[in-house]
mmCIF file of C-alpha atoms and ligand atoms in Angstrom:
data_model
loop_
_atom_site.group_PDB
_atom_site.id
_atom_site.type_symbol
_atom_site.label_atom_id
_atom_site.label_comp_id
_atom_site.label_asym_id
_atom_site.label_seq_id
_atom_site.Cartn_x
_atom_site.Cartn_y
_atom_site.Cartn_z
ATOM 1 C CA SER A 8 -3.685 20.837 -14.954
ATOM 2 C CA ASN A 9 -1.891 17.733 -16.174
ATOM 3 C CA GLY A 10 -4.912 15.659 -15.315
ATOM 4 C CA LYS A 11 -4.040 13.546 -12.291
ATOM 5 C CA ILE A 12 -7.108 14.869 -10.468
ATOM 6 C CA LEU A 13 -10.508 14.736 -12.147
ATOM 7 C CA VAL A 14 -13.197 16.943 -10.655
ATOM 8 C CA GLU A 15 -16.875 16.574 -11.490
ATOM 9 C CA MET A 16 -19.083 19.250 -9.987
ATOM 10 C CA ASP A 17 -22.825 18.679 -9.710
ATOM 11 C CA GLU A 18 -24.351 22.154 -9.568
ATOM 12 C CA ALA A 19 -27.767 20.778 -8.602
ATOM 13 C CA THR A 20 -26.560 19.059 -5.426
ATOM 14 C CA GLY A 21 -23.517 21.242 -4.658
ATOM 15 C CA VAL A 22 -21.368 18.103 -4.477
ATOM 16 C CA ALA A 23 -18.038 17.631 -6.228
ATOM 17 C CA VAL A 24 -16.526 14.232 -6.909
ATOM 18 C CA MET A 25 -12.752 14.251 -7.008
ATOM 19 C CA LYS A 26 -11.208 11.218 -8.683
ATOM 20 C CA MET A 27 -7.536 10.482 -8.271
ATOM 21 C CA LYS A 28 -6.141 9.249 -11.560
ATOM 22 C CA SER A 29 -2.428 8.688 -11.468
ATOM 23 C CA PRO A 30 -1.798 5.084 -12.539
ATOM 24 C CA PRO A 31 -0.559 2.599 -11.592
ATOM 25 C CA VAL A 32 -1.214 3.271 -7.875
ATOM 26 C CA ASN A 33 -2.121 6.949 -7.270
ATOM 27 C CA SER A 34 1.102 7.477 -5.358
ATOM 28 C CA LEU A 35 1.415 10.979 -3.966
ATOM 29 C CA ASN A 36 4.303 12.683 -5.704
ATOM 30 C CA LEU A 37 5.014 16.412 -5.761
ATOM 31 C CA ASP A 38 3.028 17.009 -8.985
ATOM 32 C CA PHE A 39 0.057 15.052 -7.709
ATOM 33 C CA LEU A 40 0.032 16.818 -4.343
ATOM 34 C CA THR A 41 0.323 20.246 -5.957
ATOM 35 C CA GLU A 42 -2.558 19.554 -8.310
ATOM 36 C CA PHE A 43 -4.587 18.059 -5.457
ATOM 37 C CA SER A 44 -4.180 21.130 -3.238
ATOM 38 C CA ILE A 45 -5.001 23.534 -6.093
ATOM 39 C CA SER A 46 -8.136 21.566 -7.009
ATOM 40 C CA LEU A 47 -9.221 21.467 -3.385
ATOM 41 C CA GLU A 48 -8.629 25.192 -2.929
ATOM 42 C CA LYS A 49 -10.766 25.952 -6.005
ATOM 43 C CA LEU A 50 -13.667 23.946 -4.583
ATOM 44 C CA GLU A 51 -13.172 25.477 -1.143
ATOM 45 C CA ILE A 52 -13.671 29.021 -2.455
ATOM 46 C CA ASP A 53 -16.584 27.989 -4.711
ATOM 47 C CA ARG A 54 -19.572 28.912 -2.555
ATOM 48 C CA SER A 55 -21.864 26.628 -4.531
ATOM 49 C CA CYS A 56 -19.777 23.596 -3.535
ATOM 50 C CA ARG A 57 -20.747 22.193 -0.110
ATOM 51 C CA GLY A 58 -19.568 18.603 -0.309
ATOM 52 C CA LEU A 59 -16.631 16.646 -1.665
ATOM 53 C CA ILE A 60 -16.439 12.942 -2.398
ATOM 54 C CA LEU A 61 -12.855 11.747 -2.688
ATOM 55 C CA THR A 62 -12.327 8.563 -4.663
ATOM 56 C CA SER A 63 -10.056 6.830 -7.151
ATOM 57 C CA ALA A 64 -10.294 6.379 -10.900
ATOM 58 C CA VAL A 65 -7.699 3.586 -10.698
ATOM 59 C CA SER A 66 -9.224 0.162 -10.267
ATOM 60 C CA LYS A 67 -8.408 -1.708 -7.017
ATOM 61 C CA ILE A 68 -6.350 1.169 -5.583
ATOM 62 C CA PHE A 69 -7.472 4.207 -3.611
ATOM 63 C CA SER A 70 -3.927 5.499 -3.130
ATOM 64 C CA ALA A 71 -0.596 3.789 -2.397
ATOM 65 C CA GLY A 72 0.367 6.746 -0.214
ATOM 66 C CA LEU A 73 3.432 8.892 -0.544
ATOM 67 C CA ASP A 74 5.526 8.204 -3.600
ATOM 68 C CA ILE A 75 8.556 6.412 -2.189
ATOM 69 C CA THR A 76 10.703 7.574 -5.103
ATOM 70 C CA GLU A 77 10.175 11.166 -3.854
ATOM 71 C CA MET A 78 11.835 10.139 -0.602
ATOM 72 C CA SER A 79 14.894 8.389 -1.960
ATOM 73 C CA GLY A 80 18.023 9.564 -3.729
ATOM 74 C CA LYS A 81 16.901 13.208 -3.918
ATOM 75 C CA SER A 82 18.381 16.482 -2.650
ATOM 76 C CA ASN A 83 17.468 17.964 0.721
ATOM 77 C CA GLU A 84 15.798 20.840 -1.146
ATOM 78 C CA HIS A 85 13.604 18.324 -2.940
ATOM 79 C CA TYR A 86 12.707 16.512 0.291
ATOM 80 C CA ALA A 87 11.743 19.857 1.872
ATOM 81 C CA ALA A 88 9.545 20.881 -1.076
ATOM 82 C CA PHE A 89 7.930 17.459 -1.118
ATOM 83 C CA TRP A 90 7.201 17.489 2.605
ATOM 84 C CA ARG A 91 5.747 21.005 2.452
ATOM 85 C CA ALA A 92 3.351 19.718 -0.231
ATOM 86 C CA VAL A 93 2.341 16.770 1.956
ATOM 87 C CA GLN A 94 1.666 19.162 4.854
ATOM 88 C CA GLU A 95 -0.339 21.441 2.550
ATOM 89 C CA MET A 96 -2.523 18.555 1.376
ATOM 90 C CA TRP A 97 -3.229 17.582 4.989
ATOM 91 C CA LEU A 98 -3.906 21.141 6.192
ATOM 92 C CA LYS A 99 -6.351 21.747 3.333
ATOM 93 C CA LEU A 100 -8.171 18.416 3.475
ATOM 94 C CA TYR A 101 -8.337 18.008 7.271
ATOM 95 C CA GLY A 102 -9.349 21.657 7.644
ATOM 96 C CA SER A 103 -11.877 21.723 4.808
ATOM 97 C CA ASN A 104 -15.148 23.538 5.415
ATOM 98 C CA MET A 105 -16.865 21.193 2.978
ATOM 99 C CA VAL A 106 -18.365 17.876 3.986
ATOM 100 C CA THR A 107 -15.721 15.407 2.872
ATOM 101 C CA ILE A 108 -16.490 11.745 2.263
ATOM 102 C CA ALA A 109 -13.914 9.163 1.234
ATOM 103 C CA ALA A 110 -15.241 6.541 -1.176
ATOM 104 C CA ILE A 111 -12.448 4.008 -0.681
ATOM 105 C CA ASN A 112 -12.668 1.758 -3.708
ATOM 106 C CA GLY A 113 -9.360 -0.052 -3.249
ATOM 107 C CA SER A 114 -6.195 -0.414 -1.166
ATOM 108 C CA SER A 115 -5.224 2.538 0.916
ATOM 109 C CA PRO A 116 -1.882 2.249 2.738
ATOM 110 C CA ALA A 117 -0.045 5.026 4.602
ATOM 111 C CA GLY A 118 -0.619 8.404 2.922
ATOM 112 C CA GLY A 119 -3.703 6.914 1.240
ATOM 113 C CA CYS A 120 -5.085 6.041 4.665
ATOM 114 C CA LEU A 121 -4.198 9.534 5.888
ATOM 115 C CA MET A 122 -6.242 11.125 3.088
ATOM 116 C CA ALA A 123 -9.207 8.933 3.985
ATOM 117 C CA LEU A 124 -8.820 9.768 7.698
ATOM 118 C CA CYS A 125 -8.913 13.478 6.827
ATOM 119 C CA CYS A 126 -12.464 13.090 5.550
ATOM 120 C CA ASP A 127 -15.581 13.362 7.708
ATOM 121 C CA TYR A 128 -16.869 9.912 6.772
ATOM 122 C CA ARG A 129 -15.393 6.806 5.144
ATOM 123 C CA ILE A 130 -17.120 4.203 3.001
ATOM 124 C CA MET A 131 -15.029 1.275 1.827
ATOM 125 C CA ALA A 132 -15.554 -1.472 -0.735
ATOM 126 C CA ASP A 133 -16.348 -4.706 1.089
ATOM 127 C CA ASN A 134 -13.430 -6.669 -0.301
ATOM 128 C CA PRO A 135 -10.919 -8.302 2.071
ATOM 129 C CA LYS A 136 -8.235 -7.889 -0.597
ATOM 130 C CA PHE A 137 -8.373 -4.136 -0.024
ATOM 131 C CA ALA A 138 -6.486 -3.025 3.068
ATOM 132 C CA ILE A 139 -6.090 0.286 4.830
ATOM 133 C CA GLY A 140 -3.754 1.479 7.571
ATOM 134 C CA LEU A 141 -0.733 3.506 8.520
ATOM 135 C CA ASN A 142 2.049 0.998 7.786
ATOM 136 C CA GLU A 143 5.000 3.404 8.081
ATOM 137 C CA THR A 144 6.919 1.369 10.671
ATOM 138 C CA GLN A 145 6.924 -1.544 8.194
ATOM 139 C CA LEU A 146 9.020 0.656 5.901
ATOM 140 C CA GLY A 147 11.340 1.583 8.764
ATOM 141 C CA ILE A 148 9.998 5.129 8.816
ATOM 142 C CA VAL A 149 7.977 7.025 11.384
ATOM 143 C CA ALA A 150 4.582 8.632 10.800
ATOM 144 C CA PRO A 151 4.821 12.244 12.027
ATOM 145 C CA PHE A 152 2.789 13.545 14.957
ATOM 146 C CA TRP A 153 0.034 14.948 12.755
ATOM 147 C CA PHE A 154 -0.568 11.567 11.085
ATOM 148 C CA LYS A 155 -0.779 10.150 14.606
ATOM 149 C CA ASP A 156 -3.150 12.912 15.751
ATOM 150 C CA THR A 157 -5.413 12.308 12.763
ATOM 151 C CA MET A 158 -5.628 8.616 13.593
ATOM 152 C CA ILE A 159 -6.203 9.206 17.318
ATOM 153 C CA ASN A 160 -9.011 11.619 16.488
ATOM 154 C CA THR A 161 -10.644 8.856 14.458
ATOM 155 C CA ILE A 162 -10.099 5.586 16.344
ATOM 156 C CA GLY A 163 -8.789 6.624 19.758
ATOM 157 C CA ASN A 164 -5.496 6.327 21.573
ATOM 158 C CA ARG A 165 -5.205 2.588 22.269
ATOM 159 C CA ALA A 166 -6.232 1.490 18.788
ATOM 160 C CA THR A 167 -3.796 4.037 17.327
ATOM 161 C CA GLU A 168 -0.962 2.814 19.548
ATOM 162 C CA LEU A 169 -1.482 -0.750 18.304
ATOM 163 C CA SER A 170 -1.955 0.215 14.679
ATOM 164 C CA LEU A 171 0.952 2.626 14.460
ATOM 165 C CA GLN A 172 3.576 0.597 16.305
ATOM 166 C CA LEU A 173 2.781 -2.554 14.366
ATOM 167 C CA GLY A 174 2.348 -0.673 11.092
ATOM 168 C CA GLN A 175 -0.821 -2.678 10.747
ATOM 169 C CA MET A 176 -2.759 -2.861 7.490
ATOM 170 C CA TYR A 177 -6.403 -3.839 8.002
ATOM 171 C CA PRO A 178 -8.427 -5.730 5.391
ATOM 172 C CA ALA A 179 -11.774 -3.950 4.880
ATOM 173 C CA PRO A 180 -13.791 -6.080 7.390
ATOM 174 C CA GLU A 181 -11.195 -5.488 10.151
ATOM 175 C CA ALA A 182 -10.971 -1.816 9.273
ATOM 176 C CA LEU A 183 -14.697 -1.545 9.952
ATOM 177 C CA LYS A 184 -14.336 -3.270 13.352
ATOM 178 C CA PHE A 185 -11.509 -0.898 14.290
ATOM 179 C CA GLY A 186 -13.534 2.149 13.260
ATOM 180 C CA LEU A 187 -10.946 3.041 10.643
ATOM 181 C CA VAL A 188 -13.827 3.135 8.168
ATOM 182 C CA ASP A 189 -17.482 3.805 8.943
ATOM 183 C CA LYS A 190 -19.279 1.578 6.470
ATOM 184 C CA LEU A 191 -18.642 -1.286 4.055
ATOM 185 C CA VAL A 192 -20.704 -1.702 0.899
ATOM 186 C CA PRO A 193 -20.332 -3.914 -2.185
ATOM 187 C CA GLU A 194 -17.732 -2.576 -4.592
ATOM 188 C CA ASP A 195 -20.277 -1.387 -7.151
ATOM 189 C CA LYS A 196 -22.214 0.539 -4.479
ATOM 190 C CA VAL A 197 -19.370 2.658 -3.087
ATOM 191 C CA GLN A 198 -20.216 5.784 -5.111
ATOM 192 C CA SER A 199 -23.979 5.611 -4.544
ATOM 193 C CA ALA A 200 -23.474 4.971 -0.810
ATOM 194 C CA ALA A 201 -21.156 7.991 -0.648
ATOM 195 C CA ALA A 202 -23.780 10.146 -2.381
ATOM 196 C CA ALA A 203 -26.456 8.932 0.058
ATOM 197 C CA ALA A 204 -24.270 9.653 3.094
ATOM 198 C CA MET A 205 -23.486 13.067 1.629
ATOM 199 C CA SER A 206 -27.132 14.079 1.474
ATOM 200 C CA GLN A 207 -27.502 13.192 5.163
ATOM 201 C CA TRP A 208 -24.451 15.304 6.074
ATOM 202 C CA LEU A 209 -25.670 18.172 3.903
ATOM 203 C CA SER A 210 -29.018 18.230 5.690
ATOM 204 C CA VAL A 211 -27.222 19.776 8.691
ATOM 205 C CA PRO A 212 -26.911 23.583 8.550
ATOM 206 C CA ASP A 213 -23.433 24.393 7.179
ATOM 207 C CA HIS A 214 -22.444 27.011 9.763
ATOM 208 C CA ALA A 215 -23.204 24.746 12.730
ATOM 209 C CA ARG A 216 -21.511 21.736 11.178
ATOM 210 C CA GLN A 217 -18.440 23.751 10.122
ATOM 211 C CA LEU A 218 -17.908 25.324 13.549
ATOM 212 C CA THR A 219 -18.319 21.907 15.161
ATOM 213 C CA LYS A 220 -15.815 20.345 12.767
ATOM 214 C CA SER A 221 -13.380 23.145 13.431
ATOM 215 C CA MET A 222 -13.789 22.720 17.203
ATOM 216 C CA MET A 223 -12.874 19.030 16.841
ATOM 217 C CA ARG A 224 -9.918 19.500 14.486
ATOM 218 C CA LYS A 225 -8.410 22.901 15.228
ATOM 219 C CA PRO A 226 -6.059 21.771 18.010
ATOM 220 C CA ALA A 227 -4.386 19.245 15.681
ATOM 221 C CA ILE A 228 -4.208 21.717 12.807
ATOM 222 C CA ASP A 229 -2.776 24.484 15.001
ATOM 223 C CA ARG A 230 -0.111 22.089 16.280
ATOM 224 C CA LEU A 231 1.261 21.587 12.766
ATOM 225 C CA VAL A 232 0.839 25.226 11.713
ATOM 226 C CA LYS A 233 2.958 26.280 14.708
ATOM 227 C CA GLN A 234 5.737 23.784 13.953
ATOM 228 C CA ARG A 235 5.622 23.611 10.199
ATOM 229 C CA GLU A 236 9.255 24.552 9.511
ATOM 230 C CA ALA A 237 10.556 22.382 12.336
ATOM 231 C CA ASP A 238 8.505 19.462 11.002
ATOM 232 C CA ILE A 239 10.038 19.959 7.536
ATOM 233 C CA ASN A 240 13.565 20.100 8.976
ATOM 234 C CA ASN A 241 12.828 17.004 10.994
ATOM 235 C CA PHE A 242 11.602 15.124 7.917
ATOM 236 C CA VAL A 243 14.598 16.166 5.816
ATOM 237 C CA SER A 244 17.162 15.144 8.410
ATOM 238 C CA PHE A 245 15.379 11.830 9.054
ATOM 239 C CA ILE A 246 14.787 10.829 5.443
ATOM 240 C CA SER A 247 18.301 11.746 4.281
ATOM 241 C CA LYS A 248 19.961 9.408 6.813
ATOM 242 C CA ASP A 249 21.852 6.534 5.174
ATOM 243 C CA SER A 250 20.119 3.951 7.367
ATOM 244 C CA ILE A 251 16.652 5.254 6.412
ATOM 245 C CA GLN A 252 17.566 5.404 2.731
ATOM 246 C CA LYS A 253 18.688 1.788 3.012
ATOM 247 C CA SER A 254 15.392 0.687 4.630
ATOM 248 C CA LEU A 255 13.377 2.398 1.913
ATOM 249 C CA GLN A 256 15.504 0.778 -0.771
ATOM 250 C CA ILE A 257 14.969 -2.679 0.724
ATOM 251 C CA TYR A 258 11.228 -2.043 0.936
ATOM 252 C CA MET A 259 11.051 -0.870 -2.685
ATOM 253 C CA ASP A 260 13.067 -3.883 -3.863
ATOM 254 C CA ARG A 261 10.676 -6.197 -2.009
ATOM 255 C CA LEU A 262 7.701 -4.435 -3.565
ATOM 256 C CA LYS A 263 9.138 -5.003 -7.049
ATOM 257 C CA GLN A 264 10.124 -8.630 -6.340
ATOM 258 C CA LYS A 265 6.778 -9.794 -4.981
ATOM 259 C CA LYS A 266 5.406 -10.329 -8.519
HETATM 260 N N1 CO8 B 8 5.617 4.806 -4.137
HETATM 261 C C1 CO8 B 8 6.235 4.573 -5.315
HETATM 262 N N2 CO8 B 8 5.973 3.515 -6.097
HETATM 263 C C2 CO8 B 8 5.030 2.640 -5.687
HETATM 264 C C3 CO8 B 8 4.347 2.827 -4.468
HETATM 265 C C4 CO8 B 8 4.663 3.966 -3.670
HETATM 266 N N3 CO8 B 8 4.053 4.214 -2.510
HETATM 267 N N4 CO8 B 8 3.472 1.798 -4.316
HETATM 268 C C5 CO8 B 8 3.605 1.018 -5.400
HETATM 269 N N5 CO8 B 8 4.542 1.516 -6.244
HETATM 270 C C6 CO8 B 8 4.944 0.974 -7.544
HETATM 271 C C7 CO8 B 8 5.442 -0.454 -7.442
HETATM 272 O O1 CO8 B 8 6.811 -0.487 -7.105
HETATM 273 C C8 CO8 B 8 5.190 -0.959 -8.832
HETATM 274 O O2 CO8 B 8 6.202 -0.453 -9.684
HETATM 275 P P1 CO8 B 8 6.725 -1.332 -10.940
HETATM 276 O O3 CO8 B 8 5.510 -1.530 -11.806
HETATM 277 O O4 CO8 B 8 7.768 -0.483 -11.544
HETATM 278 O O5 CO8 B 8 7.238 -2.617 -10.362
HETATM 279 C C9 CO8 B 8 3.894 -0.261 -9.230
HETATM 280 O O6 CO8 B 8 3.803 0.890 -8.368
HETATM 281 C C10 CO8 B 8 2.662 -1.124 -9.027
HETATM 282 O O7 CO8 B 8 2.663 -1.643 -7.708
HETATM 283 P P2 CO8 B 8 2.271 -3.159 -7.359
HETATM 284 O O8 CO8 B 8 2.733 -4.056 -8.435
HETATM 285 O O9 CO8 B 8 2.728 -3.440 -5.978
HETATM 286 O O10 CO8 B 8 0.676 -3.033 -7.443
HETATM 287 P P3 CO8 B 8 -0.405 -3.949 -6.674
HETATM 288 O O11 CO8 B 8 -1.698 -3.619 -7.311
HETATM 289 O O12 CO8 B 8 0.044 -5.376 -6.605
HETATM 290 O O13 CO8 B 8 -0.398 -3.397 -5.163
HETATM 291 C C11 CO8 B 8 -0.358 -1.685 -3.478
HETATM 292 C C12 CO8 B 8 -0.783 -2.088 -4.905
HETATM 293 C C13 CO8 B 8 -1.167 -2.483 -2.459
HETATM 294 C C14 CO8 B 8 -0.666 -0.199 -3.325
HETATM 295 C C15 CO8 B 8 1.133 -1.980 -3.303
HETATM 296 O O14 CO8 B 8 1.844 -1.423 -4.405
HETATM 297 C C16 CO8 B 8 1.740 -1.455 -2.056
HETATM 298 O O15 CO8 B 8 1.531 -1.993 -0.985
HETATM 299 N N6 CO8 B 8 2.525 -0.364 -2.161
HETATM 300 C C17 CO8 B 8 3.281 0.177 -1.087
HETATM 301 C C18 CO8 B 8 2.455 1.153 -0.356
HETATM 302 C C19 CO8 B 8 3.209 1.727 0.796
HETATM 303 O O16 CO8 B 8 3.795 1.060 1.619
HETATM 304 N N7 CO8 B 8 3.195 3.075 0.881
HETATM 305 C C20 CO8 B 8 3.833 3.741 1.928
HETATM 306 C C21 CO8 B 8 4.402 5.039 1.465
HETATM 307 S S1 CO8 B 8 5.002 5.968 2.861
HETATM 308 C C22 CO8 B 8 3.752 7.044 3.255
HETATM 309 O O17 CO8 B 8 2.782 7.168 2.562
HETATM 310 C C23 CO8 B 8 3.828 7.878 4.483
HETATM 311 C C24 CO8 B 8 5.218 8.206 4.851
HETATM 312 C C25 CO8 B 8 5.255 9.101 6.050
HETATM 313 C C26 CO8 B 8 6.561 9.844 6.121
HETATM 314 C C27 CO8 B 8 7.424 9.348 7.192
HETATM 315 C C28 CO8 B 8 8.439 10.374 7.646
HETATM 316 C C29 CO8 B 8 9.820 9.887 7.572
#
């Protein structure tokens, strides 16, 4: 491990806390995603681990989403490997048998929002400076069907249609109203609130909860599993287009200029 993912396992409670630590913004590059999936897999097969709290060790940021530099100026082989790693992260996290709780202690755009949506329950720091949402259209790119499915399964069709088309980022209070997060707590209470919610979730018998979770999520997971290669090909041909590369470049330049 090169240490982008810190895992603290509490044997007494059976709860692991996974802290994303890839400054400055926890962007999801190939290394990060690979380490994330390996760490998750280890916890998944550890029978003493029943719950996972996903949070950030970077102040003010949960995750800035996919690393834009992984999607620009690279070879098609690289884009394919990157996208496979993004799929893997989603398949593992959305399909986890553990209780997963996102402790969202900062901004969480795009892929960061997706990670949070993959969890069973979301607690966010009550700070209007922190925003969450799937803002892909703002970058001139299109969230794939499984991002869309994940959002629909959380906030419903109409709210997803609005959010996705507009590429809307919601400050924490709005995110709560939209159902994008389940609870807001003061910033210094995010971890303790996540631990409290976890003990409620863990009071339900695992087998019943797991089968119920699977019943809710399996159709979306199966849809990607069936079309995994096609989805990769689709991503590679989309992202390698000159017009898309240009949009991403403009977005990155704007991001750098805003300071
Ligand atoms: N990828 C790469 N670099 C990034 C990213 C990112 N996602 N986000 C920020 N950075 C860089 C910045 O450019 C900056 O670099 P530098 O220091 O060299 O100038 C550094 O990280 C710090 O960023 P900021 O100064 O902006 O930090 P702030 O604390 O002011 O803001 C934010 C943090 C709110 C996270 C802000 O950086 C931001 O809004 N970032 C953009 C987030 C974003 O739009 N992500 C979308 C990625 S796309 C995605 O996840 C899903 C794509 C789906 C695929 C579609 C199929 C085609």
